[in-house]
Tab-separated table of N, CA and C and ligand atoms in Angstrom:
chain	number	residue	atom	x	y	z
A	31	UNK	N	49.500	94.799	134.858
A	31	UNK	CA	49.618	96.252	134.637
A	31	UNK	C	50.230	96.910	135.868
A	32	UNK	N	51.220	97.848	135.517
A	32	UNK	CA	52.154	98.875	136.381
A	32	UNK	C	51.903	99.830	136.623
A	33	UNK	N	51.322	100.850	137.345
A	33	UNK	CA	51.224	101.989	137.809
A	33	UNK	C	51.542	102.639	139.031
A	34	UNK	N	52.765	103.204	139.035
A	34	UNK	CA	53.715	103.567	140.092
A	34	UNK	C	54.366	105.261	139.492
A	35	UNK	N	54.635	105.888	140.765
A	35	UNK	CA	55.019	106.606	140.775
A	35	UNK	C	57.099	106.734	140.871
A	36	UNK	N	57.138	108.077	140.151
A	36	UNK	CA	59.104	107.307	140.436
A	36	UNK	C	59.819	108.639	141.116
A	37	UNK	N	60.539	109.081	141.769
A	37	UNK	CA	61.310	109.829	141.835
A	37	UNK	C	62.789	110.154	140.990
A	38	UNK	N	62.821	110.862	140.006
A	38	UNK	CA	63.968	110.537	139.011
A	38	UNK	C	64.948	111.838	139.376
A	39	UNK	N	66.401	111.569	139.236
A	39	UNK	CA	67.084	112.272	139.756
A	39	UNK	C	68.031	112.443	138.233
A	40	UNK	N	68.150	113.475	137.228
A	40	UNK	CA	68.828	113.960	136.187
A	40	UNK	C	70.058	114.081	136.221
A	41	UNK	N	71.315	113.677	136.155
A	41	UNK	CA	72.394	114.346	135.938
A	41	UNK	C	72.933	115.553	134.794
A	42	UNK	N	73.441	116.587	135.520
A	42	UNK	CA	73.153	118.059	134.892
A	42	UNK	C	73.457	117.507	132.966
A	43	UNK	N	74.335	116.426	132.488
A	43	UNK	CA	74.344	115.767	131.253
A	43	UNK	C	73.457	115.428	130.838
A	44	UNK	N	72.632	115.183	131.427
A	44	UNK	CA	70.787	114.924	130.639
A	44	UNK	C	69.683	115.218	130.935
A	45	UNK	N	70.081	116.616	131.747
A	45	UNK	CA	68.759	117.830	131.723
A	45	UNK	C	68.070	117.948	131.010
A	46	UNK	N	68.598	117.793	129.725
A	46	UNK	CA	67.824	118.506	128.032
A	46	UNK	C	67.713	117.422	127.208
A	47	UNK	N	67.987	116.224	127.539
A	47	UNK	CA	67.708	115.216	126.458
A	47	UNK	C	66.564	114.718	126.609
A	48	UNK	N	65.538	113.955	125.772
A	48	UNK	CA	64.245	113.874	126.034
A	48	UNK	C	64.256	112.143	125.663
A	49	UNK	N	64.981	111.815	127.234
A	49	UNK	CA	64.459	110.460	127.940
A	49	UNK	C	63.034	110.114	128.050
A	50	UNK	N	62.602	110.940	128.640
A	50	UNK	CA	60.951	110.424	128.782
A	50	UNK	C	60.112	109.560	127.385
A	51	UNK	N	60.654	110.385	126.919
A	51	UNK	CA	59.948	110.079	125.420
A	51	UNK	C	60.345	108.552	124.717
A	52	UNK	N	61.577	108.256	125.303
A	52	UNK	CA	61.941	106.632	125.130
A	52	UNK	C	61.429	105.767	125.557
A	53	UNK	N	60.730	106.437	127.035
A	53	UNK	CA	59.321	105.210	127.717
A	53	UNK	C	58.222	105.119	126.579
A	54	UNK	N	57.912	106.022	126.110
A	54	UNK	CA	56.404	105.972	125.214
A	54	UNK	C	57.191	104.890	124.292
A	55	UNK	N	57.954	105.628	123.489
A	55	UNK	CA	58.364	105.075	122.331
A	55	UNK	C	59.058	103.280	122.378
A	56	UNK	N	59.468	103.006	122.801
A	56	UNK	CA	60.776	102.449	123.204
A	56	UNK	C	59.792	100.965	124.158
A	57	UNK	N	59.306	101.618	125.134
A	57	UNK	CA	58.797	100.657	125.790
A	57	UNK	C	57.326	100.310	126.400
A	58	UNK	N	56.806	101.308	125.497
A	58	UNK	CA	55.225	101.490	125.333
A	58	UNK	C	54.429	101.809	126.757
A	59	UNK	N	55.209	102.978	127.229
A	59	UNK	CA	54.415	103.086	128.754
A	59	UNK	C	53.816	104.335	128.486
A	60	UNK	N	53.088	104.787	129.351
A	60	UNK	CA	51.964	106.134	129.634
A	60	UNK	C	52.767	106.985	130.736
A	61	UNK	N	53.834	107.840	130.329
A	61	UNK	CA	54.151	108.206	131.812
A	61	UNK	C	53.465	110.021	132.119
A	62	UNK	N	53.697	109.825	133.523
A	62	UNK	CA	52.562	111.540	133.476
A	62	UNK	C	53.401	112.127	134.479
A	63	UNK	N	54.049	113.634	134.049
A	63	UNK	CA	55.173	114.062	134.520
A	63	UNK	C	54.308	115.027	135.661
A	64	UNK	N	54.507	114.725	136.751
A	64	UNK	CA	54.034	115.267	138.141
A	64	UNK	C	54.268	116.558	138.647
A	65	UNK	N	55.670	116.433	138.453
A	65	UNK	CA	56.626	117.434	139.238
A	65	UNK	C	57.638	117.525	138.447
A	66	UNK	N	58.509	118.488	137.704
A	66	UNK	CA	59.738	118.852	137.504
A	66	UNK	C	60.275	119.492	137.710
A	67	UNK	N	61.733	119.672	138.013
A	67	UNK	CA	62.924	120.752	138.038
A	67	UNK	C	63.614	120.685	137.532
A	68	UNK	N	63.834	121.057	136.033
A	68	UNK	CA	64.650	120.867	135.075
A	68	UNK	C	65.781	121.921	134.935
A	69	UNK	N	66.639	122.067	134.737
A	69	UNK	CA	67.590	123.237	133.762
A	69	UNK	C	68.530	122.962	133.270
A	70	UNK	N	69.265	123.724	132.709
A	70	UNK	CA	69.895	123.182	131.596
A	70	UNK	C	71.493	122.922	132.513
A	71	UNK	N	72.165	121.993	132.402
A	71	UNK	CA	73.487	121.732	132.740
A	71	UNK	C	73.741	121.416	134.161
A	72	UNK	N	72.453	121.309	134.896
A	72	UNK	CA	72.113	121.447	136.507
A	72	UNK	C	71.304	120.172	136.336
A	73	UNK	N	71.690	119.348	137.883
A	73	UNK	CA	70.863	118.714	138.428
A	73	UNK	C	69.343	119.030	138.283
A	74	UNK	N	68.561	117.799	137.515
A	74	UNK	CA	67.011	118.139	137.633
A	74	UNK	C	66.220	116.959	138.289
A	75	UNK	N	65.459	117.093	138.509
A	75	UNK	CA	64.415	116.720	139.588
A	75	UNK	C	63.025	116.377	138.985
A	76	UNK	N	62.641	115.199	139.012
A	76	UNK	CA	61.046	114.755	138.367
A	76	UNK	C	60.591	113.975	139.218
A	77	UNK	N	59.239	114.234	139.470
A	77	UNK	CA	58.324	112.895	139.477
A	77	UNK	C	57.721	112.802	138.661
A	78	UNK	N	57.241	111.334	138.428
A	78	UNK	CA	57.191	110.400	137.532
A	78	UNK	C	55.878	109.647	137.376
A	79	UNK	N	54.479	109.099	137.204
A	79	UNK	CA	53.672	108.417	136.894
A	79	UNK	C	53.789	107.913	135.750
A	80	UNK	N	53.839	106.442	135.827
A	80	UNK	CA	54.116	105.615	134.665
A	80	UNK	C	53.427	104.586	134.372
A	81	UNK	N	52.579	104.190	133.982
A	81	UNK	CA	51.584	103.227	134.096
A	81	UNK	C	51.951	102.101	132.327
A	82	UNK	N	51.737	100.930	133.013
A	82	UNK	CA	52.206	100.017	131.692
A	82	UNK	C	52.293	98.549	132.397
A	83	UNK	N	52.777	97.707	130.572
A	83	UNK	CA	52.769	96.219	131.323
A	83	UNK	C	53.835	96.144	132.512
A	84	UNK	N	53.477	95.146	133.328
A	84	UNK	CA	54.939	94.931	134.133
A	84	UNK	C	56.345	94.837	133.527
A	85	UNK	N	56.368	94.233	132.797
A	85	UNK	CA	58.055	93.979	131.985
A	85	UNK	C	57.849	95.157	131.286
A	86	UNK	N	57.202	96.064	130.902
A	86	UNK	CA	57.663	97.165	130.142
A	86	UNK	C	58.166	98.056	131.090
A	87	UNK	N	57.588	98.120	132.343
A	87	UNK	CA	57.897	98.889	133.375
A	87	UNK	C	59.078	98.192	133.982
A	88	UNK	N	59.273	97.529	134.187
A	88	UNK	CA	60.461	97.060	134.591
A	88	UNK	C	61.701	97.125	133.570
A	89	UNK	N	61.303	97.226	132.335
A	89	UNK	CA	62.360	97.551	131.295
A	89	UNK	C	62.661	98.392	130.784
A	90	UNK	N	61.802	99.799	131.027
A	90	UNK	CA	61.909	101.172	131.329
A	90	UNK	C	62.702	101.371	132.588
A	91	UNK	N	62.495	101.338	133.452
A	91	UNK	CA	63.100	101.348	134.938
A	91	UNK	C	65.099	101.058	134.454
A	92	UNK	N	64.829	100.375	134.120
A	92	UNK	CA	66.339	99.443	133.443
A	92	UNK	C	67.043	100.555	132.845
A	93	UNK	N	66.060	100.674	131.886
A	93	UNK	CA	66.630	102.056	130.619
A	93	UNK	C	67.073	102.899	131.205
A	94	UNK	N	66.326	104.035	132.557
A	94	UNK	CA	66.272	105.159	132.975
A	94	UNK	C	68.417	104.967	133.745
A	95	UNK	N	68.042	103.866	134.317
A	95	UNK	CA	69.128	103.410	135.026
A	95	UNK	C	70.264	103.907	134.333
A	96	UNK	N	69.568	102.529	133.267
A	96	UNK	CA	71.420	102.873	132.504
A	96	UNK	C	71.763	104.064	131.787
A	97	UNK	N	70.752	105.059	131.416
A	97	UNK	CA	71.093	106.059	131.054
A	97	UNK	C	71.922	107.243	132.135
A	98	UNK	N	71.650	106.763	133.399
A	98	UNK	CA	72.161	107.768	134.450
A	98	UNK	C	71.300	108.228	135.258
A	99	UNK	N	70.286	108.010	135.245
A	99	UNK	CA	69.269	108.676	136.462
A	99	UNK	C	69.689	107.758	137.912
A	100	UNK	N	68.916	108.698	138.871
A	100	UNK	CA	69.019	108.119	139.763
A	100	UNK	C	66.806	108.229	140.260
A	101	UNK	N	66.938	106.458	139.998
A	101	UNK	CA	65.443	105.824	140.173
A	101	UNK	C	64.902	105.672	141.308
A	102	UNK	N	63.671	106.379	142.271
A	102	UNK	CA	63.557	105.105	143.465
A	102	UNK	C	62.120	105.914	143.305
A	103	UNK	N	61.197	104.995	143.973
A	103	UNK	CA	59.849	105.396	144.699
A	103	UNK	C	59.569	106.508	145.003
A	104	UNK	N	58.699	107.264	144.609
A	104	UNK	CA	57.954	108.509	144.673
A	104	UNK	C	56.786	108.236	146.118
A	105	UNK	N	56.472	109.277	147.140
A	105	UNK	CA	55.771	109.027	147.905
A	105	UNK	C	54.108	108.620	147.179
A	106	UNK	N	53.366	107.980	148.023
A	106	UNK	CA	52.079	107.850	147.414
A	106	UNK	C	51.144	108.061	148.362
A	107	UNK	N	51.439	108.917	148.982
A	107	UNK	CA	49.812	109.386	149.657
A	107	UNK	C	50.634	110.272	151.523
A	108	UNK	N	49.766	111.364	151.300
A	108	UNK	CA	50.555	112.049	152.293
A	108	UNK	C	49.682	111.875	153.800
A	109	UNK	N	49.687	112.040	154.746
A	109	UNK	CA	50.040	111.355	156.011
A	109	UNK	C	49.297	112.609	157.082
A	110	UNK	N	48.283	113.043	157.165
A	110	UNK	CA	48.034	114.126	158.199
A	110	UNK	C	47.828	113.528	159.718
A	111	UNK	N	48.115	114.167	160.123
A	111	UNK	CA	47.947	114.305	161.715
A	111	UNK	C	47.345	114.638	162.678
A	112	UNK	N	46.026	114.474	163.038
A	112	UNK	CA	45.003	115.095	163.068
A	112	UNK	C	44.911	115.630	164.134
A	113	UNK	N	46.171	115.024	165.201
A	113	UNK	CA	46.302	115.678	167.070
A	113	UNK	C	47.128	116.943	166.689
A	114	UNK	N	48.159	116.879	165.651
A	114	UNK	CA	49.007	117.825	165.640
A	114	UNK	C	48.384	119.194	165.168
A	115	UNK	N	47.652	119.024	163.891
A	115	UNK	CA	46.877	119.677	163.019
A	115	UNK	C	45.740	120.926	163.686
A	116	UNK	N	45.874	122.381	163.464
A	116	UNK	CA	44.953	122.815	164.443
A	116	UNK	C	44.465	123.955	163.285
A	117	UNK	N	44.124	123.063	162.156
A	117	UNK	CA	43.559	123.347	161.255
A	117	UNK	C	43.811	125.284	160.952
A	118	UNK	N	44.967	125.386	160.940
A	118	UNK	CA	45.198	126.958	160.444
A	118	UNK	C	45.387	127.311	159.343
A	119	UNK	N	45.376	126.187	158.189
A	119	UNK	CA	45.109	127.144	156.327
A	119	UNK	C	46.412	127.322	155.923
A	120	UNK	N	47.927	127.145	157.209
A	120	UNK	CA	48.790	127.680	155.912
A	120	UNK	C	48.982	126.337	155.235
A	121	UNK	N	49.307	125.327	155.122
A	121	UNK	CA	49.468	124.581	154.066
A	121	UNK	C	48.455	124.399	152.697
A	122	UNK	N	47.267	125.239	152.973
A	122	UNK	CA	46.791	125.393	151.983
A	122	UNK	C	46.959	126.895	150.843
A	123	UNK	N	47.744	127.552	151.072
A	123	UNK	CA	48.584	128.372	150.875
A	123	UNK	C	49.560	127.659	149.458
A	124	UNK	N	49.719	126.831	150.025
A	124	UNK	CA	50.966	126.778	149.211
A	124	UNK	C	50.627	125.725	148.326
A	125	UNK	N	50.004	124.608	148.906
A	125	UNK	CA	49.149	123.798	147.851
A	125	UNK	C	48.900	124.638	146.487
A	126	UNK	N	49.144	124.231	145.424
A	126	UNK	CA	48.977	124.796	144.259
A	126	UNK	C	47.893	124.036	143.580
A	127	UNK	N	48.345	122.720	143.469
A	127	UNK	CA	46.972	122.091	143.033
A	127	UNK	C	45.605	122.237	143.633
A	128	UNK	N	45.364	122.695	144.799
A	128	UNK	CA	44.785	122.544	145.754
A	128	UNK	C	43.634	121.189	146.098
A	129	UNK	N	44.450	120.363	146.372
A	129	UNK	CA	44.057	119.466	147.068
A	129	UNK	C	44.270	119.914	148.484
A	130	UNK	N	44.645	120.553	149.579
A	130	UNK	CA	44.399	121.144	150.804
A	130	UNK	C	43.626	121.856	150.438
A	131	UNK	N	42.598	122.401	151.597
A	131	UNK	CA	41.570	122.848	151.236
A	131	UNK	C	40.712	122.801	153.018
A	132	UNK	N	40.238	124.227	153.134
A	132	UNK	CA	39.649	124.539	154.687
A	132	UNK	C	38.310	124.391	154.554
A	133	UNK	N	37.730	123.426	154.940
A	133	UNK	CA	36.385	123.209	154.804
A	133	UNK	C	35.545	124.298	155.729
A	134	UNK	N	34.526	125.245	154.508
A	134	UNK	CA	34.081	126.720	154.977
A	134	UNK	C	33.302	126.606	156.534
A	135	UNK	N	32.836	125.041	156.024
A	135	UNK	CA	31.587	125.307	157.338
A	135	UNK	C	32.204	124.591	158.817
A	136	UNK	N	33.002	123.625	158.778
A	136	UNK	CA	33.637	123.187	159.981
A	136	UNK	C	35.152	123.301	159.822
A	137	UNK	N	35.365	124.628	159.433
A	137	UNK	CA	36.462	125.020	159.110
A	137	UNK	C	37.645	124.260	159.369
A	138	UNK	N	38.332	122.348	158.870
A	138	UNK	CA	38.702	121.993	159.308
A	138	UNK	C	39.323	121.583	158.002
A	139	UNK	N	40.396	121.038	157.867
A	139	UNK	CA	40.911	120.531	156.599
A	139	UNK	C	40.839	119.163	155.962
A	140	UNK	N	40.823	119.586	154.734
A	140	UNK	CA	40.744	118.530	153.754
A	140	UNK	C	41.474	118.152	153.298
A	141	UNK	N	41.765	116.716	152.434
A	141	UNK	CA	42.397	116.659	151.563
A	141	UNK	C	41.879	115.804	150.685
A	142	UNK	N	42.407	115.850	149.087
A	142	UNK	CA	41.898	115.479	147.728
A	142	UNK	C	43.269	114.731	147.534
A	143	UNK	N	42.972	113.431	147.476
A	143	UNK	CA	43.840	112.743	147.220
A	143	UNK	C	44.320	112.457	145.336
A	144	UNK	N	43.403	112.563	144.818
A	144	UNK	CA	43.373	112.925	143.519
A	144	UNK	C	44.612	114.111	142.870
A	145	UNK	N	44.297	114.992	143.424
A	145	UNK	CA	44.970	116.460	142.921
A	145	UNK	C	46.248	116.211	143.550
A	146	UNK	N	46.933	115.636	144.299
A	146	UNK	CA	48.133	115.873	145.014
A	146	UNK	C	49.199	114.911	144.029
A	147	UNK	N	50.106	116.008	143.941
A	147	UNK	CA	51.386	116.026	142.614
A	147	UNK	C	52.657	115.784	143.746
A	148	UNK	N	52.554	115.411	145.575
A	148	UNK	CA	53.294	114.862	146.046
A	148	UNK	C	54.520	116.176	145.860
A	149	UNK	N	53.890	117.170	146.056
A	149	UNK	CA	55.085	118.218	146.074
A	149	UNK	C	56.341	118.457	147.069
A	150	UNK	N	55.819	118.298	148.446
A	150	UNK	CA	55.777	118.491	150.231
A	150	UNK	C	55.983	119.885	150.091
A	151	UNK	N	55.435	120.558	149.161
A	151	UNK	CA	55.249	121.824	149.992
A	151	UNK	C	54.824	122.292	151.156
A	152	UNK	N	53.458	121.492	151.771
A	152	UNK	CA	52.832	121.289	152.387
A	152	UNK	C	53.451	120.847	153.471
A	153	UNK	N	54.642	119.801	153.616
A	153	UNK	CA	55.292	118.963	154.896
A	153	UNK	C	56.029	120.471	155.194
A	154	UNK	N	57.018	121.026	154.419
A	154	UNK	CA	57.502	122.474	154.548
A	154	UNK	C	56.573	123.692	155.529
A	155	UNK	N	55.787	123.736	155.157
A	155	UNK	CA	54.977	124.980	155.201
A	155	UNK	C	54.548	124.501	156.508
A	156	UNK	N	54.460	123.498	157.212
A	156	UNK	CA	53.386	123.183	157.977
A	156	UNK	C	54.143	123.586	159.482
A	157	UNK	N	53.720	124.803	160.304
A	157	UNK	CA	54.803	124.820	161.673
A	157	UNK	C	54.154	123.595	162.373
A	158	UNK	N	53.442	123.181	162.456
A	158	UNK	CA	53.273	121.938	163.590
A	158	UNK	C	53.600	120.272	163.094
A	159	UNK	N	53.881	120.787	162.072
A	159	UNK	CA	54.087	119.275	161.099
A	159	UNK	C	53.819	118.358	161.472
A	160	UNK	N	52.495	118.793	160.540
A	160	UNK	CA	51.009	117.612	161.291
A	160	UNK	C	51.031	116.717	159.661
A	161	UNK	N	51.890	117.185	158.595
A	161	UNK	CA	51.947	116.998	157.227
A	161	UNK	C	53.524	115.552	157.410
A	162	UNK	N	52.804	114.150	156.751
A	162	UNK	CA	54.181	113.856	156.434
A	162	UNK	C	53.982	112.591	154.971
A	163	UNK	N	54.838	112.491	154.323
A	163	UNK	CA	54.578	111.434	153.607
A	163	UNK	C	54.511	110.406	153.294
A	164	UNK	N	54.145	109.299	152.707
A	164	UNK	CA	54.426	108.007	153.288
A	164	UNK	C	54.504	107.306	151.671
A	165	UNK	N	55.324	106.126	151.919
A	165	UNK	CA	55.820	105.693	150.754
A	165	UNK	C	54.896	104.245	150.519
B	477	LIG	S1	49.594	123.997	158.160
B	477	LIG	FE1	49.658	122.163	159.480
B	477	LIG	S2	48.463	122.757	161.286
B	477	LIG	FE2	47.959	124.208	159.644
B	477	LIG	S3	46.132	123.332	158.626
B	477	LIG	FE3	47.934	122.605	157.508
B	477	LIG	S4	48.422	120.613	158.451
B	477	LIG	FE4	47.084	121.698	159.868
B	478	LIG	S1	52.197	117.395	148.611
B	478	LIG	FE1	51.919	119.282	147.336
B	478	LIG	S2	50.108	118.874	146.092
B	478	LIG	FE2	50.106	117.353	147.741
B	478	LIG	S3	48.825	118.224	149.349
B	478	LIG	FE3	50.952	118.831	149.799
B	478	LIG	S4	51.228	120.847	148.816
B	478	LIG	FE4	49.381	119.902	147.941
């Protein structure tokens, strides 16, 4: 069994066609859409959770290819810094899922590895960039 994350890159020609749906169908995977930036006729932008047999995942992967995406590794787990970090809340700001999070009583930060959709809003937002990701 496969469970990986993907970074998929759309060419503005198949913004609107509903690829995804060829993993379920097609090659019997579970995929769980993370992150998108879709529009119509424009470069779009996904991450990807896809969980399945190995050769289905590997024969999805194939598919995405030859249809035109551009495939690679999605980060899997983000990277704090704990010398850099002087625990000031804005990256939890922007966290939407909120997995960042200022712990009330030792007012120091958290993170929920669960909730994180691998946005880098957070690597962005952060002036001491104590935030980084790791693959
Ligand atoms: S923005 Fe940076 S310095 Fe501030 S709490 Fe978040 S990781 Fe720490
Ligand atoms: S990558 Fe996105 S979801 Fe994950 S902790 Fe950072 S802001 Fe939150």
């Amino acid at each position: 069994m496969a469970r990986k994350r993907l970074d998929l890159v759309f060419p503005p020609q198949l913004s609107l066609k509903p690829i995804i749906y060829h993993l379920v169908k097609d090659y019997d995977l579970v995929p769980n859409i993370l992150r998108a930036q879709i529009h119509p006729a424009q470069e779009g932008r996904m991450v990807l959770e896809v969980t399945g047999a190995k050769e289905s995942y590997d024969a999805g992967v194939a598919f995405l290819e030859a249809q035109g995406l551009t495939v690679s590794e999605a980060a899997s787990d983000i990277v704090l810094d704990e010398e850099r970090c002087v625990n000031c809340g804005l990256c939890t700001a922007v966290c939407r899922p909120g997995a960042l999070a200022l712990d009330r009583k030792t007012q120091t930060l958290t993170f929920d590895k669960d909730k994180c959709v691998y946005c880098e809003a957070c690597v962005i937002a952060c002036p001491r960039r104590a935030i980084t990701l790791s693959f």
